[in-house]
Short mmCIF file of C-alpha atoms in Angstrom, two decimals:
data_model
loop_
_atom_site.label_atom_id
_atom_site.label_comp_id
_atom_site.label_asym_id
_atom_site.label_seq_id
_atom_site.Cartn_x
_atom_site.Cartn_y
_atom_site.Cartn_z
CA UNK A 1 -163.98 -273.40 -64.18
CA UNK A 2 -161.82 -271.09 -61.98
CA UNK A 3 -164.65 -270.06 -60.15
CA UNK A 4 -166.02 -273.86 -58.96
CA UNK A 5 -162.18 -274.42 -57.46
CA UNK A 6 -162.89 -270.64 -55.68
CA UNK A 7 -165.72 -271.75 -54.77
CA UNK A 8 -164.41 -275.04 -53.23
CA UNK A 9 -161.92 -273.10 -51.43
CA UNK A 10 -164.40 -271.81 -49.82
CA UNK A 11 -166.68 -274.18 -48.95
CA UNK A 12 -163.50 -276.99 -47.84
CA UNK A 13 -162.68 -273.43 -45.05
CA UNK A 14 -166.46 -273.53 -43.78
CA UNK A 15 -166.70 -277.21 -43.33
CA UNK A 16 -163.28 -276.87 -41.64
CA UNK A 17 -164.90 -274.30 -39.33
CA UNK A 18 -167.83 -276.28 -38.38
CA UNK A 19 -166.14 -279.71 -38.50
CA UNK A 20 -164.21 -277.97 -35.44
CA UNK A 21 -167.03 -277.05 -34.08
CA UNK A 22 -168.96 -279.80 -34.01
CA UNK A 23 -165.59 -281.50 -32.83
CA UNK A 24 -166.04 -279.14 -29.89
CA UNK A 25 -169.53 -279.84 -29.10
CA UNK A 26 -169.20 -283.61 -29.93
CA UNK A 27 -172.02 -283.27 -31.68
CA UNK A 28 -173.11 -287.03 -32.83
CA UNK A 29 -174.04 -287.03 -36.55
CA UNK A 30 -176.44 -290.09 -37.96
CA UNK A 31 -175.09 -289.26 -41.21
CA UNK A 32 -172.13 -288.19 -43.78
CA UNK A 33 -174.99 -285.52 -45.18
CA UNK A 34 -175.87 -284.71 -41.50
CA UNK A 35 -172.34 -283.99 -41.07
CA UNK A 36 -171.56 -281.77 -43.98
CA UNK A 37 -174.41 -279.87 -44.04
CA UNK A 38 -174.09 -278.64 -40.24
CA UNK A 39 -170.37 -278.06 -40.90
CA UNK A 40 -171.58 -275.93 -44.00
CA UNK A 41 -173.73 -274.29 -42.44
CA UNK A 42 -171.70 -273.42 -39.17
CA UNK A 43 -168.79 -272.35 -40.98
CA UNK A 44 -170.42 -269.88 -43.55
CA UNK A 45 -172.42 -268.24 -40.14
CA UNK A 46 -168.81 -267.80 -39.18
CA UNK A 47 -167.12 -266.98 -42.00
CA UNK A 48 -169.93 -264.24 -42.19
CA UNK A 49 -169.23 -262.99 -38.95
CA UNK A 50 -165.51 -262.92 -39.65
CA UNK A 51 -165.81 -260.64 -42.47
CA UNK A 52 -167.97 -258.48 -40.91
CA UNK A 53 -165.44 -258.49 -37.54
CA UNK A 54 -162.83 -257.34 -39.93
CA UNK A 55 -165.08 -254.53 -41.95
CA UNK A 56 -166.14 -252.98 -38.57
CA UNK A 57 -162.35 -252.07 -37.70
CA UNK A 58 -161.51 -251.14 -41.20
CA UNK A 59 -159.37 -253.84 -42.24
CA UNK A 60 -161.51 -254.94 -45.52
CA UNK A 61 -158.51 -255.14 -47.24
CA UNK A 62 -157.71 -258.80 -49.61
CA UNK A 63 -154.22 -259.37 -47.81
CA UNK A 64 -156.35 -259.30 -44.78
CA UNK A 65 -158.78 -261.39 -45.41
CA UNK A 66 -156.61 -263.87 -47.20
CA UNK A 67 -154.11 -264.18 -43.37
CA UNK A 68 -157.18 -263.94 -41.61
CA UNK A 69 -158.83 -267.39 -43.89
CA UNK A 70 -155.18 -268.82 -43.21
CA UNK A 71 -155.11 -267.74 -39.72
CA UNK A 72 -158.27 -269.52 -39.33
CA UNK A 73 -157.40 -272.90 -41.61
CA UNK A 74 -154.21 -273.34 -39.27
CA UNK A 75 -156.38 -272.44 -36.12
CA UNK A 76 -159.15 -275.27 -37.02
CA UNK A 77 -156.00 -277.52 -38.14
CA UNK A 78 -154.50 -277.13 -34.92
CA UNK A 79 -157.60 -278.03 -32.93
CA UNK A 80 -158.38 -280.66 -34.06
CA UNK A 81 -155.05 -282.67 -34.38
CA UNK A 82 -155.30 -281.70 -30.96
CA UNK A 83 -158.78 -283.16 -30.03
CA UNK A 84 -158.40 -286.30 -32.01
CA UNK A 85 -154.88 -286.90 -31.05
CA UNK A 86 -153.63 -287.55 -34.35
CA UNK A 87 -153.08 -285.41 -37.29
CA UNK A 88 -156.18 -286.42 -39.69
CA UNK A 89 -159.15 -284.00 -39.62
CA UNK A 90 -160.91 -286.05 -41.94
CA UNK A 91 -162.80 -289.30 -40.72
CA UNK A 92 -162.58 -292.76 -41.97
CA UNK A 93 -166.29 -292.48 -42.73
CA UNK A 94 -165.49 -289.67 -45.56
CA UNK A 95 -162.74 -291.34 -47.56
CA UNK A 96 -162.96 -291.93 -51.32
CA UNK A 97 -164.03 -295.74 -50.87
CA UNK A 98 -166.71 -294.82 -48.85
CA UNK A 99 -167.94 -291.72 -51.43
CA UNK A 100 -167.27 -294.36 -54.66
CA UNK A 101 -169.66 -296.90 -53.04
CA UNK A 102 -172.28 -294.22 -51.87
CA UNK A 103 -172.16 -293.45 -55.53
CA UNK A 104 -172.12 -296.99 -56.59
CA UNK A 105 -174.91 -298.10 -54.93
CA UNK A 106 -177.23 -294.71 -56.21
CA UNK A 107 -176.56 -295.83 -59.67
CA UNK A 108 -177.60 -299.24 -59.14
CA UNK A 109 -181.08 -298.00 -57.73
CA UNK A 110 -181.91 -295.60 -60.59
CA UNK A 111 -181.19 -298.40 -62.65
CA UNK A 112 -183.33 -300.81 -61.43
CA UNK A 113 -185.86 -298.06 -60.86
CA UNK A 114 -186.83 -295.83 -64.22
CA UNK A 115 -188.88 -293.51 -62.33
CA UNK A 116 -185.75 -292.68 -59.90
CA UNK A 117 -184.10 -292.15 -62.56
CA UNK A 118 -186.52 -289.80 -64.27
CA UNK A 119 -186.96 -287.77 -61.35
CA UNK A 120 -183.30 -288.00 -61.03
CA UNK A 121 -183.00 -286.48 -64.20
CA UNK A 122 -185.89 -284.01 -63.67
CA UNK A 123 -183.38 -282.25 -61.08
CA UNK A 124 -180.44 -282.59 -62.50
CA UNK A 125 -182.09 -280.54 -65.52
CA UNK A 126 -183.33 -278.06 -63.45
CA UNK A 127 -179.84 -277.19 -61.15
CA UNK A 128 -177.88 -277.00 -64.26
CA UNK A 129 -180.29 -274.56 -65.98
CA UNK A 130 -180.26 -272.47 -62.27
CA UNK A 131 -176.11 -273.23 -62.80
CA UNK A 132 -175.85 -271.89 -66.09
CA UNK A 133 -178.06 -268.83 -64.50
CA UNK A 134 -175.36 -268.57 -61.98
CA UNK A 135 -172.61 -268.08 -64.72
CA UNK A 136 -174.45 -264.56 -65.57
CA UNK A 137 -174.16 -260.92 -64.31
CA UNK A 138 -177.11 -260.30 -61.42
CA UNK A 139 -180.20 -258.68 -63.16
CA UNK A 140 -182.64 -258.26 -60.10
CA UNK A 141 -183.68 -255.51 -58.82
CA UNK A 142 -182.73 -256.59 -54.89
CA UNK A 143 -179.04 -257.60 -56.06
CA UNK A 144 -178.29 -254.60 -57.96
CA UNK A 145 -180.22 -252.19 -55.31
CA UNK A 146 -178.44 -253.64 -51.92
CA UNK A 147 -177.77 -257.38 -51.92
CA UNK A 148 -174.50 -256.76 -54.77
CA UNK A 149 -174.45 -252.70 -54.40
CA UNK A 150 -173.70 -252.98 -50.25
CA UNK A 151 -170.72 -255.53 -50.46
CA UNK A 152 -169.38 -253.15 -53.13
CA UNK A 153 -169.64 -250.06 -51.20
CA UNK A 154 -168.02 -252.46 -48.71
CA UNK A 155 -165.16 -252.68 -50.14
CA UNK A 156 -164.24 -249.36 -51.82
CA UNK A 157 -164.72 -247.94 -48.19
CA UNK A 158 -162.63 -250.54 -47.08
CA UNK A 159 -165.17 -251.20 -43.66
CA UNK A 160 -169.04 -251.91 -43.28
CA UNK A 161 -170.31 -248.36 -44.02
CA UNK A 162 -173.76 -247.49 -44.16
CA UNK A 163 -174.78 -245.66 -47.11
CA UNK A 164 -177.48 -243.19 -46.40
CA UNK A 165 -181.20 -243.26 -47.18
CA UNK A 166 -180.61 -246.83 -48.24
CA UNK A 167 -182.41 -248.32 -45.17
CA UNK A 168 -181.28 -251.64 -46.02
CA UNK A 169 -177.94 -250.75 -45.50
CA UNK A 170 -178.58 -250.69 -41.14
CA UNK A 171 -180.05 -254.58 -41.59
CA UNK A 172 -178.01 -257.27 -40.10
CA UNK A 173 -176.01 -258.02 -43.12
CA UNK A 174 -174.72 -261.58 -42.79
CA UNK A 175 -175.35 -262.71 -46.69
CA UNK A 176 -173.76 -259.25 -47.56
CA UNK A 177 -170.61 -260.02 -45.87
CA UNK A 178 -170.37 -263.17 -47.54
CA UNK A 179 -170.99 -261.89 -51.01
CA UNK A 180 -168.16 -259.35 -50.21
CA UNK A 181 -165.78 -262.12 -49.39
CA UNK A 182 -167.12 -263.74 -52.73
CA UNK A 183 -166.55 -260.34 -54.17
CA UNK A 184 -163.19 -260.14 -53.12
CA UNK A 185 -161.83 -263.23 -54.22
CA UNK A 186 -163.37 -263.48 -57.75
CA UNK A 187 -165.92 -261.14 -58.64
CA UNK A 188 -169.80 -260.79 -58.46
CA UNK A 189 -170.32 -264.47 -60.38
CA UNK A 190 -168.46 -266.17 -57.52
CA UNK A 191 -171.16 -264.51 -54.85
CA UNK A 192 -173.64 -265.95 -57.32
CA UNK A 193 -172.28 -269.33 -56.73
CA UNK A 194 -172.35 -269.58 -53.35
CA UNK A 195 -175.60 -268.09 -53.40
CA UNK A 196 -176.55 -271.26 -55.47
CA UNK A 197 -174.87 -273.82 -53.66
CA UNK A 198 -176.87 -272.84 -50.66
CA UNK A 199 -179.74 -273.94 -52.45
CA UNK A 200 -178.65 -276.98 -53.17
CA UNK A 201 -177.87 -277.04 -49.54
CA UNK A 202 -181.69 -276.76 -49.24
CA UNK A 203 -182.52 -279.41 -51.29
CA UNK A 204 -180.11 -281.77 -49.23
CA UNK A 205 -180.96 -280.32 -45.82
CA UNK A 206 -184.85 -281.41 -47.09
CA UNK A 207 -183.81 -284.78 -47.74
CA UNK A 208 -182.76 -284.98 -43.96
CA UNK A 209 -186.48 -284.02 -42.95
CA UNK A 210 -188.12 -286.69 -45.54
CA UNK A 211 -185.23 -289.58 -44.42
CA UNK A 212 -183.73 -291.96 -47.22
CA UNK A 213 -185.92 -294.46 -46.06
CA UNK A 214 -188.23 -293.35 -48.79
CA UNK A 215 -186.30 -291.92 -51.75
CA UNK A 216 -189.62 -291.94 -53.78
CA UNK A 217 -191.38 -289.35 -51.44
CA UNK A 218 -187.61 -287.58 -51.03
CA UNK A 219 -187.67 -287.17 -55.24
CA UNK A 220 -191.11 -286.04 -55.62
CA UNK A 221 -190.83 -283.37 -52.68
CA UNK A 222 -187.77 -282.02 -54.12
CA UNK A 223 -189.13 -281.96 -57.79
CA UNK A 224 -191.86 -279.92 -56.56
CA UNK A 225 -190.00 -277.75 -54.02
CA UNK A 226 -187.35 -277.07 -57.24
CA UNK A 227 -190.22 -276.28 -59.97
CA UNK A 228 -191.91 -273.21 -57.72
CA UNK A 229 -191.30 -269.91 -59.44
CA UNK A 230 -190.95 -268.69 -55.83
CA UNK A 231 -187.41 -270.45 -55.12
CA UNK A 232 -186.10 -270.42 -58.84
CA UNK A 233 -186.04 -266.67 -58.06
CA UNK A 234 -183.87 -266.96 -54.83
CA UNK A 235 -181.67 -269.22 -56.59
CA UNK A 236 -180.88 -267.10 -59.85
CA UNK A 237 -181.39 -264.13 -57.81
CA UNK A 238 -178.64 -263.78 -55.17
CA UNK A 239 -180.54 -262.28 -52.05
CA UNK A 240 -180.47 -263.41 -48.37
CA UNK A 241 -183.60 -265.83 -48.63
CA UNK A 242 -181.36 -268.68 -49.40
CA UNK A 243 -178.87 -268.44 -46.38
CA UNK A 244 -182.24 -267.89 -44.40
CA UNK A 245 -184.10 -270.93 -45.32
CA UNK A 246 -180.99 -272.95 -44.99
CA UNK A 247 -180.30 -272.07 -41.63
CA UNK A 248 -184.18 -272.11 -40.99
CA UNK A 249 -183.86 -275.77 -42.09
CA UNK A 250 -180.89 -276.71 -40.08
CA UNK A 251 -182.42 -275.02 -36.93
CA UNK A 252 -185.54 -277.03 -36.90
CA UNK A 253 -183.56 -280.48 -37.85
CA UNK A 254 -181.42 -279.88 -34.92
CA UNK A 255 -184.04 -279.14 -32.55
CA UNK A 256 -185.76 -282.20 -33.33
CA UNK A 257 -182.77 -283.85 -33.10
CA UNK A 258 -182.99 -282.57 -29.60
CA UNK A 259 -186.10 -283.76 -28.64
CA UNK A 260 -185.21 -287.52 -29.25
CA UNK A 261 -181.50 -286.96 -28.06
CA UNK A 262 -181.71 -284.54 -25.15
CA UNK A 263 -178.03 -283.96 -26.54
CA UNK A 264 -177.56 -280.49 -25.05
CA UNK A 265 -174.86 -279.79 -28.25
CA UNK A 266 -177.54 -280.21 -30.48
CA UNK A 267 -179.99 -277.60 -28.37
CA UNK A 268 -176.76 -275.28 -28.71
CA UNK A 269 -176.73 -275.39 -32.36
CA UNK A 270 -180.39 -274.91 -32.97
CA UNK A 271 -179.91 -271.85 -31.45
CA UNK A 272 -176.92 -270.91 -32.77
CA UNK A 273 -178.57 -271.61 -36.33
CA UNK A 274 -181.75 -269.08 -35.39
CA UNK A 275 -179.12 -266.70 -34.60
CA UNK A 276 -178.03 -267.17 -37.96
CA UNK A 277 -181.37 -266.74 -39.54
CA UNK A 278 -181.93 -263.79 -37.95
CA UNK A 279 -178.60 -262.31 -39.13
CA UNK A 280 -180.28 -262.78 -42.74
CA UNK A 281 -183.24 -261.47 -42.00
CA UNK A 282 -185.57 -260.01 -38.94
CA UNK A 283 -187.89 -262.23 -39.98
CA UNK A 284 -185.87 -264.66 -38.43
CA UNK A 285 -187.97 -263.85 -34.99
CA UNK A 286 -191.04 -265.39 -36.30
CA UNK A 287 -188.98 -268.76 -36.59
CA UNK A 288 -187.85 -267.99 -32.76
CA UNK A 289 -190.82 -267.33 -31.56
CA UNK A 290 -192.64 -270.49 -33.43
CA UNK A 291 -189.74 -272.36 -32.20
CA UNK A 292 -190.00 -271.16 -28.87
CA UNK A 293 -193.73 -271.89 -28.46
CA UNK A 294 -192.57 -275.72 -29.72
CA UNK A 295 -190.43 -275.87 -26.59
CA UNK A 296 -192.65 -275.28 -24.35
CA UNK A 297 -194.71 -277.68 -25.80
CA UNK A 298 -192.91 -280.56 -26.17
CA UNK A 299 -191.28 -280.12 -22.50
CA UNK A 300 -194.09 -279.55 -20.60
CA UNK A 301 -196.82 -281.57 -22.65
CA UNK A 302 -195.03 -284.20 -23.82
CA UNK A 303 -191.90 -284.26 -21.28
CA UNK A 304 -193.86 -283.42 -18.55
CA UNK A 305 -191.18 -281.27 -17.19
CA UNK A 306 -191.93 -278.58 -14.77
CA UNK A 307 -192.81 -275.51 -15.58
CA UNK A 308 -189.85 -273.73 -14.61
CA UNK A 309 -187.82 -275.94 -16.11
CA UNK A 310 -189.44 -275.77 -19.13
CA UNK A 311 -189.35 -272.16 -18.97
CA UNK A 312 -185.74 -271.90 -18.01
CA UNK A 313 -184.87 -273.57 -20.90
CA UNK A 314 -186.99 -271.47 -23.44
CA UNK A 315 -185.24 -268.49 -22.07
CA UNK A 316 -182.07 -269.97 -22.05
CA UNK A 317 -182.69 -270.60 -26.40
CA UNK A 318 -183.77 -267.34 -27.08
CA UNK A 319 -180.81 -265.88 -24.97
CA UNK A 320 -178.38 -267.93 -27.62
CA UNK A 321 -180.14 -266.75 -30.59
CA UNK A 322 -180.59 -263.35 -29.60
CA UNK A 323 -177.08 -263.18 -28.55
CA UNK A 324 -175.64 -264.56 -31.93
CA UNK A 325 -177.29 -261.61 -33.82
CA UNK A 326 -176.89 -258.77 -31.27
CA UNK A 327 -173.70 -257.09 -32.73
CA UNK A 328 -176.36 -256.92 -35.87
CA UNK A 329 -178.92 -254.75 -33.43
CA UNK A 330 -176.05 -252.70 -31.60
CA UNK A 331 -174.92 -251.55 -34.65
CA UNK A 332 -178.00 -250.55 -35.91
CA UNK A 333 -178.70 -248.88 -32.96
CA UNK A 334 -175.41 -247.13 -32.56
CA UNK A 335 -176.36 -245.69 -36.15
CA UNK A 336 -179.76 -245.15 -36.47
CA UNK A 337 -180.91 -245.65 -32.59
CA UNK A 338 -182.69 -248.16 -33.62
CA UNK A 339 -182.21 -252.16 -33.60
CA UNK A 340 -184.33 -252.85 -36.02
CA UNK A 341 -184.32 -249.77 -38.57
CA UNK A 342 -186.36 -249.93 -41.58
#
């Protein structure tokens, strides 16, 4: 039980990150799930890069980290009393009412609909069997070779040091830094748990790509995204595929979002969210370079924009992206001489 109210400690500090953040951008959000799933995943890209700030100078200490997380909680606080005017940070749109009635109305559907319900059911099965898999000491070979072994090394050395002839140990290591902060407040089954609330961050960010509109098509998808052997293992296996996927997800979603907006926040964060990805893993370039490619379509082909524009622009994402995950390359060069050891 203690470690669901750790691990809503944390995730109530991320979504205070990104809420700020998206406060900053003004980033308009169709949806209470649009909303908490950016501000997820914006503030555990941040929270990442905090720990990892504070592990290059040495500091990887837990009094640290803790007034560093208050630090922060006061600094997000503070912003946006200031922004709104007011000291709320939490919108009329999230109060309990509003939740109760979201949760109302859902139960009235499955009712009226067995095969919701089933379905329904059909997850619910499934994430409590990944949740009870959660609840266990890490058995795969990843975890226990780098994912688990690096964050540990972490913090006995007090700082992000590379162990040598572990390659992995030069990769950009956002989901290690997170599992360290895990690590540090309660243990390896903590890191588990965020590792599995990511992906039910998946499963939610899907629902965004399939729309409510057709909660039929939304169930099946999910059922069948849930059952793959493929993404059981990431779940009950704490690696980096999760975080990657996630932010993979959010990426694309916001870059759509984009396209019909022309919001410029919402180009920002599509970049800042391959940045992300590739801070998980350097596969993260193929989903630049796909989404790149998709720019350039859609502005010149479908825009019609010029072609400098629409090459500008490309530039201008890639810049963002590549710039989120450069301390990543620097420090593998400054190590190895290499940005992208293996």
């Amino acid at each position: 039980m203690s470690k669901i109210v750790y691990l809503g400690f944390l995730v109530l500090i991320s979504i205070l990150i990104g809420w700020t953040i998206c406060h900053l951008f003004k980033l308009n959000f169709k949806s209470v799930l649009e909303r908490v799933l950016y501000c997820s995943g914006i503030g555990f890209g941040i929270l990442g890069y905090v720990v990892a700030a504070i592990g290059t100078v040495g500091l990887l200490y837990k009094g640290v980290i803790y007034i560093i997380l208050l630090l922060i909680v006061g600094m997000c606080v503070a912003v946006n009393i200031y922004l709104s005017g007011k000291p709320c940070i939490i919108p009329h749109k999230i109060k309990i009412s509003f939740l109760w009635e979201v949760i109302r109305n859902t139960v009235l559907s499955l009712r009226a609909k067995p095969l919701y319900g089933l379905l329904c059911f059909f997850l619910f099965c499934q994430a409590l069997i990944y949740y009870i898999d959660a609840l266990s000491p890490p058995t795969a070979h990843d975890v226990l070779a780098y994912h688990y072994l690096l964050p540990l090394h972490y913090i006995k050395n007090h700082a992000l040091a590379p162990i040598e002839g572990l390659a992995q140990s030069f990769w950009p290591q956002h989901s290690e830094c997170l599992y360290a902060l895990c690590m540090f407040i309660k243990g390896d089954i903590l890191a588990n748990h965020i590792n599995y609330l990511c992906g039910i961050l998946i499963l939610l960010s899907m629902c965004l790509f399939i729309g409510l509109q057709s909660p039929l098509v939304a169930l099946l998808a999910l059922s069948f995204f849930f059952m793959q052997p493929v993404v059981s293992l990431a779940i009950m296996g704490s690696g980096n595929e999760i975080f990657f996927v996630l932010y993979f997800l959010l990426s694309v979603y916001a870059f759509l979002n984009w396209t019909k907006s022309h919001q410029k926040s919402w180009f920002v964060i599509s970049a800042l969210m391959v940045g992300f990805s590739l801070c998980c893993k350097h596969s993260g370039i193929i989903l630049l370079f796909l989404l790149s490619l998709f720019f350039i379509y859609v502005l010149y082909f479908k825009q019609r924009l010029r072609l400098v524009s629409v090459l500008g622009t490309t530039v201008l994402f890639i810049f963002i992206a590549l710039l989120i995950v450069s301390p990543w390359y620097f420090r593998s060069y400054w190590l190895t001489g290499n940005p992208v050891y293996h």
